Tab-separated table of C-alpha atoms in Angstrom:
chain	number	residue	atom	x	y	z
A	1	MET	CA	-41.564	63.233	-55.123
A	2	ARG	CA	-41.656	65.019	-51.825
A	3	ARG	CA	-39.247	67.883	-51.359
A	4	LYS	CA	-37.762	66.365	-48.236
A	5	GLY	CA	-38.222	62.738	-49.284
A	6	ILE	CA	-35.561	60.136	-48.706
A	7	VAL	CA	-35.217	59.529	-52.473
A	8	LEU	CA	-34.264	63.169	-53.066
A	9	LYS	CA	-31.947	63.326	-50.057
A	10	LEU	CA	-30.111	60.103	-50.856
A	11	GLY	CA	-29.965	60.998	-54.553
A	12	LEU	CA	-28.435	64.405	-53.862
A	13	LEU	CA	-25.995	62.920	-51.375
A	14	ILE	CA	-24.800	60.290	-53.862
A	15	MET	CA	-24.520	62.911	-56.634
A	16	VAL	CA	-22.469	65.215	-54.406
A	17	LEU	CA	-20.136	62.334	-53.602
A	18	PHE	CA	-19.957	61.390	-57.291
A	19	LEU	CA	-19.170	64.965	-58.402
A	20	SER	CA	-16.626	65.412	-55.608
A	21	ILE	CA	-14.695	62.567	-57.242
A	22	LEU	CA	-15.422	63.322	-60.911
A	23	ILE	CA	-14.552	67.048	-60.951
A	24	PRO	CA	-11.074	66.709	-59.347
A	25	PHE	CA	-10.428	63.729	-61.630
A	26	ALA	CA	-11.352	65.783	-64.737
A	27	PHE	CA	-9.125	68.652	-63.552
A	28	LEU	CA	-6.268	66.206	-63.041
A	29	ILE	CA	-6.706	64.778	-66.558
A	30	ASP	CA	-6.697	68.321	-67.982
A	31	ARG	CA	-3.459	69.143	-66.146
A	32	ILE	CA	-1.871	65.909	-67.327
A	33	PHE	CA	-2.721	66.650	-71.005
A	34	LEU	CA	-1.434	70.211	-70.689
A	35	ASN	CA	1.816	69.158	-69.023
A	36	VAL	CA	2.459	66.357	-71.514
A	37	TYR	CA	1.964	68.647	-74.517
A	38	SER	CA	3.995	71.426	-72.911
A	39	ILE	CA	6.872	69.042	-72.214
A	40	TYR	CA	6.676	67.772	-75.790
A	41	LEU	CA	6.801	71.334	-77.221
A	42	ASN	CA	9.619	72.354	-74.868
A	43	ASP	CA	11.725	69.335	-75.724
A	44	ASN	CA	11.097	69.819	-79.451
A	45	VAL	CA	12.159	73.464	-79.351
A	46	LYS	CA	15.238	72.680	-77.241
A	47	SER	CA	16.251	69.937	-79.650
A	48	LEU	CA	15.895	72.331	-82.599
A	49	ALA	CA	17.985	74.991	-80.828
A	50	GLN	CA	20.739	72.483	-80.137
A	51	SER	CA	20.746	71.350	-83.777
A	52	LEU	CA	21.137	74.992	-84.891
A	53	GLU	CA	24.071	75.321	-82.484
A	54	VAL	CA	25.699	72.356	-84.236
A	55	GLU	CA	25.136	73.964	-87.649
A	56	TRP	CA	26.684	77.232	-86.454
A	57	ILE	CA	29.739	75.973	-84.555
A	58	GLU	CA	30.643	72.506	-85.723
A	59	LYS	CA	29.703	72.882	-89.394
A	60	ASN	CA	31.051	76.465	-89.436
A	61	GLN	CA	28.006	77.943	-91.150
A	62	SER	CA	27.269	81.586	-90.680
A	63	PRO	CA	24.026	82.696	-89.022
A	64	GLU	CA	23.024	84.343	-92.328
A	65	GLU	CA	23.321	81.068	-94.229
A	66	ILE	CA	21.450	79.140	-91.590
A	67	TYR	CA	18.693	81.789	-91.412
A	68	HIS	CA	18.070	81.861	-95.174
A	69	HIS	CA	18.102	78.091	-95.297
A	70	LEU	CA	15.538	77.835	-92.469
A	71	ASN	CA	13.183	80.356	-94.097
A	72	LEU	CA	12.617	77.944	-96.940
A	73	PHE	CA	10.906	75.238	-94.924
A	74	PHE	CA	10.968	76.026	-91.215
A	75	GLU	CA	7.613	76.639	-89.488
A	76	HIS	CA	9.073	78.331	-86.387
A	77	GLU	CA	10.382	81.877	-86.153
A	78	VAL	CA	14.168	81.995	-85.564
A	79	ILE	CA	16.270	84.976	-84.472
A	80	PHE	CA	20.065	85.100	-84.276
A	81	LEU	CA	22.042	87.434	-82.063
A	82	ASN	CA	25.768	88.174	-81.713
A	83	GLN	CA	28.041	88.155	-78.708
A	84	ASN	CA	27.005	91.710	-77.828
A	85	GLY	CA	23.335	90.799	-77.595
A	86	HIS	CA	22.309	92.552	-80.832
A	87	ILE	CA	19.863	90.830	-83.194
A	88	THR	CA	21.561	90.112	-86.527
A	89	HIS	CA	18.852	88.136	-88.356
A	90	GLY	CA	15.110	87.784	-87.894
A	91	ASN	CA	12.176	89.951	-86.987
A	92	ILE	CA	9.178	89.208	-84.767
A	93	MET	CA	7.220	91.439	-82.406
A	94	GLU	CA	9.662	93.772	-80.613
A	95	PHE	CA	12.622	91.598	-81.550
A	96	ASN	CA	13.919	93.249	-84.749
A	97	GLU	CA	17.327	93.307	-86.447
A	98	GLY	CA	19.683	95.725	-84.720
A	99	ASN	CA	17.754	95.689	-81.455
A	100	HIS	CA	19.503	94.730	-78.253
A	101	LEU	CA	18.214	92.030	-75.886
A	102	PRO	CA	17.618	92.927	-72.230
A	103	ASP	CA	20.847	92.983	-70.213
A	104	GLU	CA	19.406	90.473	-67.767
A	105	TRP	CA	18.934	87.916	-70.557
A	106	ILE	CA	22.427	88.603	-71.928
A	107	ALA	CA	23.939	88.007	-68.477
A	108	GLN	CA	22.109	84.679	-68.212
A	109	LEU	CA	23.238	83.593	-71.687
A	110	GLN	CA	26.861	84.533	-70.991
A	111	ASN	CA	26.677	82.316	-67.918
A	112	GLY	CA	25.571	79.400	-70.071
A	113	GLU	CA	21.936	79.540	-68.961
A	114	THR	CA	18.947	79.207	-71.269
A	115	VAL	CA	16.029	81.649	-71.251
A	116	GLU	CA	12.414	80.685	-71.949
A	117	GLY	CA	8.925	82.111	-71.563
A	118	GLU	CA	5.732	83.160	-73.376
A	119	ARG	CA	4.935	86.219	-75.467
A	120	TYR	CA	1.707	87.519	-77.044
A	121	ASN	CA	1.839	89.010	-80.554
A	122	SER	CA	-0.896	91.643	-80.672
A	123	ASP	CA	-0.487	92.083	-84.454
A	124	THR	CA	-1.295	88.470	-85.306
A	125	GLU	CA	-3.133	87.747	-82.030
A	126	GLU	CA	-0.949	84.704	-81.443
A	127	ASN	CA	0.663	83.313	-78.324
A	128	PHE	CA	4.297	82.225	-78.674
A	129	TYR	CA	6.619	80.141	-76.614
A	130	TYR	CA	10.223	81.352	-76.924
A	131	PHE	CA	13.476	79.607	-76.062
A	132	ILE	CA	16.958	81.196	-76.173
A	133	GLU	CA	19.969	78.893	-76.507
A	134	PRO	CA	23.458	80.423	-75.865
A	135	ILE	CA	26.171	79.586	-78.431
A	136	PHE	CA	29.740	79.001	-77.200
A	137	ASN	CA	32.882	78.327	-79.232
A	138	ASP	CA	35.800	77.080	-77.115
A	139	GLU	CA	34.084	78.524	-74.056
A	140	ALA	CA	33.822	81.917	-75.713
A	141	PHE	CA	30.321	83.355	-75.986
A	142	GLU	CA	29.510	83.786	-79.684
A	143	GLY	CA	25.836	84.766	-79.429
A	144	GLY	CA	22.565	82.891	-79.300
A	145	VAL	CA	19.533	81.525	-81.079
A	146	ILE	CA	15.936	82.492	-80.216
A	147	ILE	CA	13.190	80.144	-81.399
A	148	PHE	CA	9.558	81.295	-81.312
A	149	SER	CA	6.945	78.566	-81.559
A	150	SER	CA	3.234	79.351	-81.744
A	151	ILE	CA	1.309	77.730	-78.903
A	152	ASP	CA	-2.138	78.620	-80.242
A	153	GLU	CA	-2.344	75.130	-81.630
A	154	LEU	CA	-1.666	73.808	-78.136
A	155	HIS	CA	-4.385	76.054	-76.759
A	156	ASN	CA	-6.822	74.987	-79.459
A	157	LYS	CA	-6.138	71.329	-78.792
A	158	MET	CA	-6.517	71.830	-75.070
A	159	HIS	CA	-9.791	73.688	-75.648
A	160	ASN	CA	-10.999	70.788	-77.762
A	161	VAL	CA	-9.947	68.336	-75.078
A	162	ARG	CA	-11.698	70.401	-72.440
A	163	ASP	CA	-14.838	70.692	-74.576
A	164	TRP	CA	-14.987	66.933	-75.005
A	165	MET	CA	-14.208	66.472	-71.365
A	166	PHE	CA	-17.066	68.778	-70.324
A	167	ARG	CA	-19.414	66.981	-72.709
A	168	ALA	CA	-18.343	63.644	-71.282
A	169	ILE	CA	-18.797	64.961	-67.735
A	170	ALA	CA	-22.247	66.351	-68.573
A	171	ALA	CA	-23.305	63.071	-70.202
A	172	THR	CA	-21.872	61.092	-67.282
A	173	VAL	CA	-23.670	63.302	-64.773
A	174	LEU	CA	-26.999	62.925	-66.604
A	175	ILE	CA	-26.614	59.165	-66.784
A	176	ALA	CA	-25.469	59.062	-63.153
A	177	ILE	CA	-28.475	61.140	-62.082
A	178	GLY	CA	-30.814	58.738	-63.828
A	179	TYR	CA	-29.154	55.633	-62.392
A	180	THR	CA	-28.767	57.206	-58.956
A	181	PHE	CA	-32.385	58.176	-58.564
A	182	PHE	CA	-33.547	54.852	-59.985
A	183	ILE	CA	-31.363	52.894	-57.559
A	184	VAL	CA	-32.290	55.136	-54.619
A	185	TRP	CA	-35.972	54.857	-55.528
A	186	TYR	CA	-35.681	51.082	-55.824
A	187	LEU	CA	-33.836	50.744	-52.516
A	188	SER	CA	-36.072	53.181	-50.658
A	189	ARG	CA	-39.373	51.638	-51.780
A	190	PRO	CA	-39.448	49.249	-48.792
A	191	LEU	CA	-38.755	52.171	-46.423
A	192	VAL	CA	-41.581	54.210	-47.946
A	193	LYS	CA	-43.935	51.238	-47.600
A	194	MET	CA	-42.821	50.762	-43.994
A	195	GLU	CA	-43.446	54.452	-43.307
A	196	LYS	CA	-46.993	54.146	-44.661
A	197	ALA	CA	-47.546	50.970	-42.656
A	198	THR	CA	-46.319	52.554	-39.408
A	199	ARG	CA	-48.581	55.565	-39.982
A	200	GLU	CA	-51.519	53.204	-40.460
A	201	ILE	CA	-50.538	51.412	-37.251
A	202	ALA	CA	-50.290	54.778	-35.482
A	203	LYS	CA	-53.838	55.540	-36.637
A	204	GLY	CA	-55.003	52.360	-34.948
A	205	ASN	CA	-55.177	50.043	-37.969
A	206	LEU	CA	-53.311	47.232	-36.230
A	207	THR	CA	-54.052	44.662	-38.944
A	208	THR	CA	-51.606	46.467	-41.256
A	209	ARG	CA	-48.675	44.321	-42.414
A	210	VAL	CA	-45.467	45.040	-44.324
A	211	GLU	CA	-44.568	42.783	-47.232
A	212	VAL	CA	-41.160	41.234	-46.485
A	213	ASN	CA	-39.240	40.197	-49.632
A	214	SER	CA	-35.652	40.017	-48.383
A	215	GLN	CA	-33.559	38.615	-45.570
A	216	ASP	CA	-31.359	41.695	-45.100
A	217	GLU	CA	-31.660	44.576	-42.636
A	218	LEU	CA	-34.704	45.985	-44.469
A	219	GLY	CA	-36.395	42.595	-44.288
A	220	SER	CA	-35.567	42.394	-40.600
A	221	LEU	CA	-37.038	45.887	-40.068
A	222	GLY	CA	-40.201	44.888	-41.920
A	223	SER	CA	-40.549	41.763	-39.780
A	224	ALA	CA	-40.045	43.866	-36.650
A	225	ILE	CA	-42.831	46.239	-37.740
A	226	ASN	CA	-45.127	43.260	-38.361
A	227	ASP	CA	-44.255	41.838	-34.955
A	228	LEU	CA	-44.912	45.223	-33.385
A	229	SER	CA	-48.316	45.377	-35.081
A	230	VAL	CA	-49.184	41.918	-33.776
A	231	GLU	CA	-48.023	42.789	-30.265
A	232	LEU	CA	-49.954	46.061	-30.253
A	233	ASN	CA	-53.043	44.290	-31.538
A	234	ASN	CA	-52.740	41.660	-28.826
A	235	TYR	CA	-52.125	44.359	-26.242
A	236	ARG	CA	-55.198	46.297	-27.352
A	237	LYS	CA	-57.358	43.204	-27.195
A	238	THR	CA	-56.054	42.133	-23.795
A	239	ARG	CA	-56.266	45.701	-22.485
A	240	SER	CA	-59.904	45.927	-23.564
A	241	GLU	CA	-60.596	42.578	-21.965
A	242	PHE	CA	-58.705	43.615	-18.867
A	243	LEU	CA	-60.599	46.881	-18.528
A	244	ALA	CA	-63.868	45.035	-18.981
A	245	ASN	CA	-62.822	42.410	-16.429
A	246	ILE	CA	-61.518	44.970	-13.970
A	247	SER	CA	-64.721	46.989	-14.329
A	248	HIS	CA	-66.690	43.843	-13.618
A	249	GLU	CA	-64.394	42.738	-10.793
A	250	LEU	CA	-64.575	46.178	-9.188
A	251	ARG	CA	-68.301	46.562	-9.733
A	252	THR	CA	-69.205	43.145	-8.310
A	253	PRO	CA	-67.481	43.404	-4.888
A	254	THR	CA	-68.495	47.053	-4.679
A	255	SER	CA	-72.133	46.070	-5.243
A	256	TYR	CA	-71.864	43.362	-2.598
A	257	LEU	CA	-70.204	45.735	-0.155
A	258	ILE	CA	-72.821	48.450	-0.671
A	259	GLY	CA	-75.727	45.994	-0.638
A	260	TYR	CA	-74.807	44.089	2.500
A	261	ALA	CA	-73.636	47.250	4.263
A	262	ASN	CA	-77.059	48.790	3.618
A	263	LEU	CA	-78.759	45.644	4.942
A	264	ILE	CA	-76.746	45.898	8.135
A	265	LYS	CA	-77.259	49.653	8.356
A	266	GLN	CA	-81.028	49.275	7.965
A	267	GLY	CA	-81.115	46.384	10.420
A	268	LYS	CA	-82.586	43.947	7.928
A	269	TYR	CA	-81.399	40.809	9.641
A	270	GLU	CA	-83.202	38.616	12.131
A	271	THR	CA	-80.500	36.749	14.016
A	272	PRO	CA	-76.863	37.317	14.985
A	273	GLU	CA	-75.979	34.375	12.722
A	274	GLU	CA	-77.498	36.148	9.746
A	275	LEU	CA	-75.581	39.302	10.661
A	276	GLY	CA	-72.401	37.216	10.802
A	277	ARG	CA	-73.085	35.865	7.297
A	278	TYR	CA	-73.525	39.397	5.982
A	279	ALA	CA	-70.277	40.440	7.639
A	280	SER	CA	-68.494	37.403	6.134
A	281	VAL	CA	-69.672	38.358	2.652
A	282	ILE	CA	-68.440	41.911	3.186
A	283	GLU	CA	-65.088	40.591	4.451
A	284	GLY	CA	-64.684	38.233	1.472
A	285	GLU	CA	-65.502	40.865	-1.113
A	286	ALA	CA	-63.229	43.380	0.609
A	287	SER	CA	-60.399	40.813	0.523
A	288	ARG	CA	-61.028	40.171	-3.176
A	289	LEU	CA	-60.951	43.900	-3.863
A	290	ALA	CA	-57.781	44.373	-1.818
A	291	LYS	CA	-56.059	41.547	-3.717
A	292	LEU	CA	-56.978	43.051	-7.071
A	293	ILE	CA	-55.698	46.482	-6.052
A	294	GLN	CA	-52.484	44.965	-4.635
A	295	GLU	CA	-51.764	43.068	-7.862
A	296	LEU	CA	-52.433	46.142	-9.988
A	297	PHE	CA	-50.112	48.199	-7.820
A	298	ALA	CA	-47.380	45.541	-7.944
A	299	LEU	CA	-47.638	45.266	-11.713
A	300	SER	CA	-47.498	49.036	-12.091
A	301	LYS	CA	-44.297	49.224	-10.027
A	302	MET	CA	-42.700	46.446	-12.053
A	303	GLU	CA	-43.594	48.164	-15.332
A	304	GLU	CA	-41.871	51.302	-14.076
A	305	GLY	CA	-38.823	49.310	-12.954
A	306	GLU	CA	-39.242	50.275	-9.320
A	307	TYR	CA	-38.215	47.371	-7.148
A	308	THR	CA	-35.553	46.509	-4.597
A	309	LEU	CA	-33.894	43.148	-4.133
A	310	GLN	CA	-33.320	41.836	-0.633
A	311	ILE	CA	-30.615	39.221	-1.181
A	312	GLN	CA	-30.162	36.705	1.598
A	313	GLU	CA	-29.250	33.064	2.072
A	314	VAL	CA	-32.316	30.842	1.786
A	315	ASP	CA	-32.579	27.632	3.817
A	316	MET	CA	-34.071	25.340	1.203
A	317	GLU	CA	-35.690	22.842	3.562
A	318	ASP	CA	-37.407	25.519	5.671
A	319	PHE	CA	-38.445	27.353	2.513
A	320	ILE	CA	-40.010	24.238	0.954
A	321	GLN	CA	-41.798	23.255	4.165
A	322	SER	CA	-43.328	26.734	4.426
A	323	LEU	CA	-44.585	26.523	0.861
A	324	HIS	CA	-45.914	23.004	1.438
A	325	ALA	CA	-47.915	24.148	4.446
A	326	LYS	CA	-49.526	26.954	2.479
A	327	MET	CA	-50.316	24.895	-0.613
A	328	LYS	CA	-51.672	21.949	1.427
A	329	LEU	CA	-54.297	24.113	3.050
A	330	LYS	CA	-55.660	25.476	-0.229
A	331	ALA	CA	-55.385	22.101	-2.026
A	332	ALA	CA	-57.264	20.357	0.760
A	333	GLU	CA	-60.230	22.686	0.203
A	334	LYS	CA	-60.621	21.105	-3.258
A	335	GLY	CA	-59.691	17.558	-2.194
A	336	LEU	CA	-56.364	17.632	-4.068
A	337	ALA	CA	-53.105	15.973	-3.016
A	338	ALA	CA	-50.236	18.437	-2.478
A	339	ASN	CA	-46.735	16.978	-2.615
A	340	VAL	CA	-43.223	18.426	-2.396
A	341	GLN	CA	-39.893	16.831	-3.285
A	342	LEU	CA	-36.345	18.109	-2.833
A	343	ASN	CA	-33.602	16.460	-4.937
A	344	GLY	CA	-29.899	17.173	-5.122
A	345	ASN	CA	-27.049	18.302	-2.928
A	346	ASP	CA	-27.453	20.982	-0.318
A	347	HIS	CA	-25.923	24.125	-1.917
A	348	ALA	CA	-25.798	27.600	-0.459
A	349	PHE	CA	-28.602	29.541	-2.142
A	350	PHE	CA	-28.669	33.348	-2.219
A	351	THR	CA	-31.698	35.166	-3.658
A	352	ASP	CA	-34.661	37.362	-2.727
A	353	GLY	CA	-36.720	34.841	-0.758
A	354	MET	CA	-39.874	36.976	-0.659
A	355	LYS	CA	-39.995	37.374	-4.421
A	356	LEU	CA	-39.234	33.686	-5.019
A	357	GLU	CA	-42.026	32.730	-2.623
A	358	GLN	CA	-44.456	35.020	-4.431
A	359	ILE	CA	-43.507	33.454	-7.796
A	360	LEU	CA	-44.056	29.907	-6.553
A	361	LEU	CA	-47.261	30.775	-4.656
A	362	ASN	CA	-48.674	32.385	-7.806
A	363	LEU	CA	-47.867	29.251	-9.824
A	364	LEU	CA	-49.168	26.900	-7.123
A	365	GLU	CA	-52.369	28.903	-6.633
A	366	ASN	CA	-52.903	28.935	-10.386
A	367	ALA	CA	-52.351	25.153	-10.537
A	368	ILE	CA	-54.825	24.503	-7.702
A	369	ASN	CA	-57.457	26.833	-9.178
A	370	TYR	CA	-57.421	25.023	-12.531
A	371	THR	CA	-57.169	21.450	-11.205
A	372	GLU	CA	-60.453	19.741	-10.313
A	373	GLN	CA	-59.077	16.348	-9.311
A	374	GLY	CA	-55.706	14.644	-8.869
A	375	TRP	CA	-52.701	16.405	-7.429
A	376	VAL	CA	-50.419	19.420	-7.446
A	377	ASN	CA	-46.689	18.849	-6.963
A	378	LEU	CA	-43.717	21.089	-6.198
A	379	GLN	CA	-40.368	19.523	-7.086
A	380	VAL	CA	-36.985	21.134	-6.459
A	381	GLU	CA	-33.945	19.997	-8.491
A	382	MET	CA	-30.650	21.370	-7.139
A	383	LYS	CA	-28.390	20.886	-10.162
A	384	GLU	CA	-24.722	21.650	-10.575
A	385	GLU	CA	-25.059	25.186	-11.966
A	386	HIS	CA	-28.646	26.183	-11.181
A	387	ILE	CA	-31.843	25.300	-9.343
A	388	GLU	CA	-35.125	24.239	-10.924
A	389	PHE	CA	-38.472	24.667	-9.155
A	390	ILE	CA	-41.049	22.529	-10.966
A	391	VAL	CA	-44.780	23.130	-10.356
A	392	GLU	CA	-46.875	20.373	-11.928
A	393	ASP	CA	-50.608	19.598	-11.878
A	394	THR	CA	-53.200	17.274	-13.374
A	395	GLY	CA	-55.541	20.073	-14.354
A	396	ALA	CA	-57.281	21.073	-17.567
A	397	GLY	CA	-54.070	21.981	-19.380
A	398	ILE	CA	-53.568	24.929	-21.707
A	399	PRO	CA	-54.515	24.848	-25.413
A	400	LYS	CA	-51.611	25.302	-27.838
A	401	SER	CA	-53.208	28.436	-29.252
A	402	ASP	CA	-52.976	30.074	-25.810
A	403	GLN	CA	-49.559	28.836	-24.689
A	404	SER	CA	-47.596	31.703	-26.265
A	405	LEU	CA	-49.802	34.291	-24.522
A	406	ILE	CA	-50.165	33.028	-20.973
A	407	PHE	CA	-47.408	35.293	-19.605
A	408	ASP	CA	-48.955	38.367	-21.222
A	409	ARG	CA	-50.461	40.875	-18.862
A	410	PHE	CA	-54.225	40.582	-18.394
A	411	TYR	CA	-54.448	37.341	-20.362
A	412	ARG	CA	-56.574	34.450	-19.083
A	413	VAL	CA	-57.167	31.117	-20.795
A	414	ASP	CA	-60.661	30.540	-19.386
A	415	LYS	CA	-62.270	33.942	-19.061
A	416	SER	CA	-65.551	32.491	-17.788
A	417	ARG	CA	-63.877	31.239	-14.591
A	418	SER	CA	-62.514	34.584	-13.440
A	419	ARG	CA	-65.012	35.036	-10.643
A	420	ALA	CA	-64.977	31.387	-9.579
A	421	THR	CA	-61.199	31.308	-9.212
A	422	GLY	CA	-60.689	34.912	-8.176
A	423	GLY	CA	-58.177	35.382	-10.973
A	424	THR	CA	-57.421	38.704	-12.628
A	425	GLY	CA	-55.081	37.545	-15.397
A	426	LEU	CA	-52.114	39.147	-13.620
A	427	GLY	CA	-50.662	36.238	-11.645
A	428	LEU	CA	-48.492	34.677	-14.348
A	429	ALA	CA	-47.421	38.069	-15.702
A	430	ILE	CA	-46.309	39.079	-12.199
A	431	ALA	CA	-44.515	35.752	-11.707
A	432	SER	CA	-42.661	36.179	-15.000
A	433	GLU	CA	-41.569	39.734	-14.145
A	434	LEU	CA	-40.451	38.700	-10.654
A	435	ALA	CA	-38.406	35.821	-12.112
A	436	LYS	CA	-36.560	38.272	-14.377
A	437	GLN	CA	-35.826	40.516	-11.394
A	438	ILE	CA	-33.999	37.687	-9.590
A	439	SER	CA	-32.101	36.609	-12.758
A	440	GLY	CA	-34.394	33.679	-13.429
A	441	ALA	CA	-36.743	32.414	-16.130
A	442	ILE	CA	-40.015	30.512	-16.326
A	443	GLN	CA	-40.782	27.831	-18.899
A	444	MET	CA	-44.091	26.098	-19.471
A	445	GLU	CA	-45.059	22.664	-20.799
A	446	SER	CA	-48.721	21.744	-21.108
A	447	GLU	CA	-51.019	19.221	-22.715
A	448	GLU	CA	-54.728	19.858	-22.860
A	449	ASN	CA	-56.823	17.695	-20.491
A	450	LYS	CA	-53.655	16.182	-18.966
A	451	GLY	CA	-51.993	18.938	-17.003
A	452	THR	CA	-49.407	21.699	-16.964
A	453	ARG	CA	-45.789	21.951	-15.861
A	454	PHE	CA	-44.023	25.222	-14.974
A	455	ILE	CA	-40.226	25.239	-14.538
A	456	VAL	CA	-38.597	28.153	-12.706
A	457	THR	CA	-34.817	28.243	-13.265
A	458	LEU	CA	-32.618	30.311	-10.930
A	459	PRO	CA	-28.879	30.737	-10.328
A	460	TYR	CA	-27.447	29.866	-6.911
A	461	SER	CA	-26.460	33.477	-6.365
A	462	ILE	CA	-27.321	36.884	-7.803
A	463	GLU	CA	-25.746	40.270	-7.254
A	464	ASN	CA	-27.531	42.665	-4.962
A	465	GLN	CA	-28.906	45.634	-6.840
A	466	ASP	CA	-31.418	48.394	-6.300
A	467	MET	CA	-33.668	49.373	-9.151
C-alpha cells in the first residue's frame, strides 16, 4: 500500500471520524455510570441517616443504644454527636469520641443544613463518603449523625466498567479498522484501475480501456475515460493523416511553383501561349496554397476562441440569390443542376451574414465536389421559431462508418480525392464551428450511393457578442 495512497487516506479519515464519535460516547457512558451509582449511594446514605433520626427522636432511643445496636450488623461507620458538636459515640480517622466538629459544620447543622463530602483513610487506604444529618427535637438542635460509607467498591466497579469499556473500544476499533480498510479498498479499486489506465493513455497507449461494472458516478467516470481514449486515438490518427496530407498539399504546389518559375526564369518556353499556360499553373497552385493557409489560420483562430460576430439584419431573398449565383457557376463546370427554394413567411432575420455565407458555401462546395451527376439544391425553410437551410445532393453519399466523424477536424471520407477536389478535410469542421458561433447547429443525413443532406438550424436572432 502506498504511503500516500487513497486507501490509506480514506481509511484514516474514516477512522478519525469513527473515533471522534466513539471516544466522546464512551466518556459519556462512563459519566452516566458514575453519576447513577453516586446518586444511588447518596440516596441510600441519606435514607439511613433519616431512619436513625426516627430511632433517636420518635422512638426515644438514646444514641448509645442505637450505636451498640448498629455495631452488631451495620456495614457503615456511624458517629453520633451532641448539640455542642462533640462526638459522643464512634471513632474513625480524625473523628474520635470527645473531639469537636469544625465550627463551620456545626453552624450549618444548626441551620438545618446537611453536610457531605469525601475523606481518605490513610490507615486502611480507603476512600469514604460521609454524610451528616442534623437532629432536631421540637425545633431544638439535639445533635447529629455522621455516616461514613466506603466508596472503594464504587471505584472498583467503575474501574471494572472502564476496563471492559476500553476492551470493547479496542475490539471495536480493530474490527472497524479491518472493515474500513476493506470497504475503502473495495470502493477505491475502480479509481486505482482508472489511474493506471490514464497513465497508460498518457504514455501514448490509446487502446487502453477501463472496465465499467456499474452505472454510478464511478461507472460514468470510467466511461468518460474510455471515451477520452477513443477521442485521443481518433485525434492522433486524423492528426497524422492531416500532417501527411498537409505535407503533400504543401509540397505539391510548392514543387509546381518552383518548377514552372524556373522554366520561366530560364526562358524554356517557345511561344507566349506556352508562357501563359505556365503562368496559369503558377496562379492555380498559388491559389490552392493560399486557400489551405487561409483555412488553417481560420481553424486556429476558432480553436483559440478568437472571433467577432457582426450581427446585422439579413435580407433573405438577396442572400439566397447571391448564394445561387455562386453555386451555379461551380455546378455548371461539372454539368450539375443548381436549384434554390425559399419557403415560409418573411421574418426579420438577424445574424452574422458573412459567417452564415461561409457555412453554406462550404457545404455547397463540398456537395458539388462529391456529386458527379444530378443536382445540388439549397432549400430554406422559415419556420415559426427557427430557420432551416437544407443543402442536398445526389452524390456518392457517406458510409455509416464515417458519418460520426465527418465534422472532425482533418477528416475526409475519400482520402484519394483530396487533390482532385482541392479538399483539406477542414471545410466541414470549419462549418460546424462557425454554426456554433452564431448559435446554430448542423445535422447530416446520408445514404451511400444516393446522396447527402445537411440541415443548418439557426434562430431568427442572436445576441451580439465579442469573443
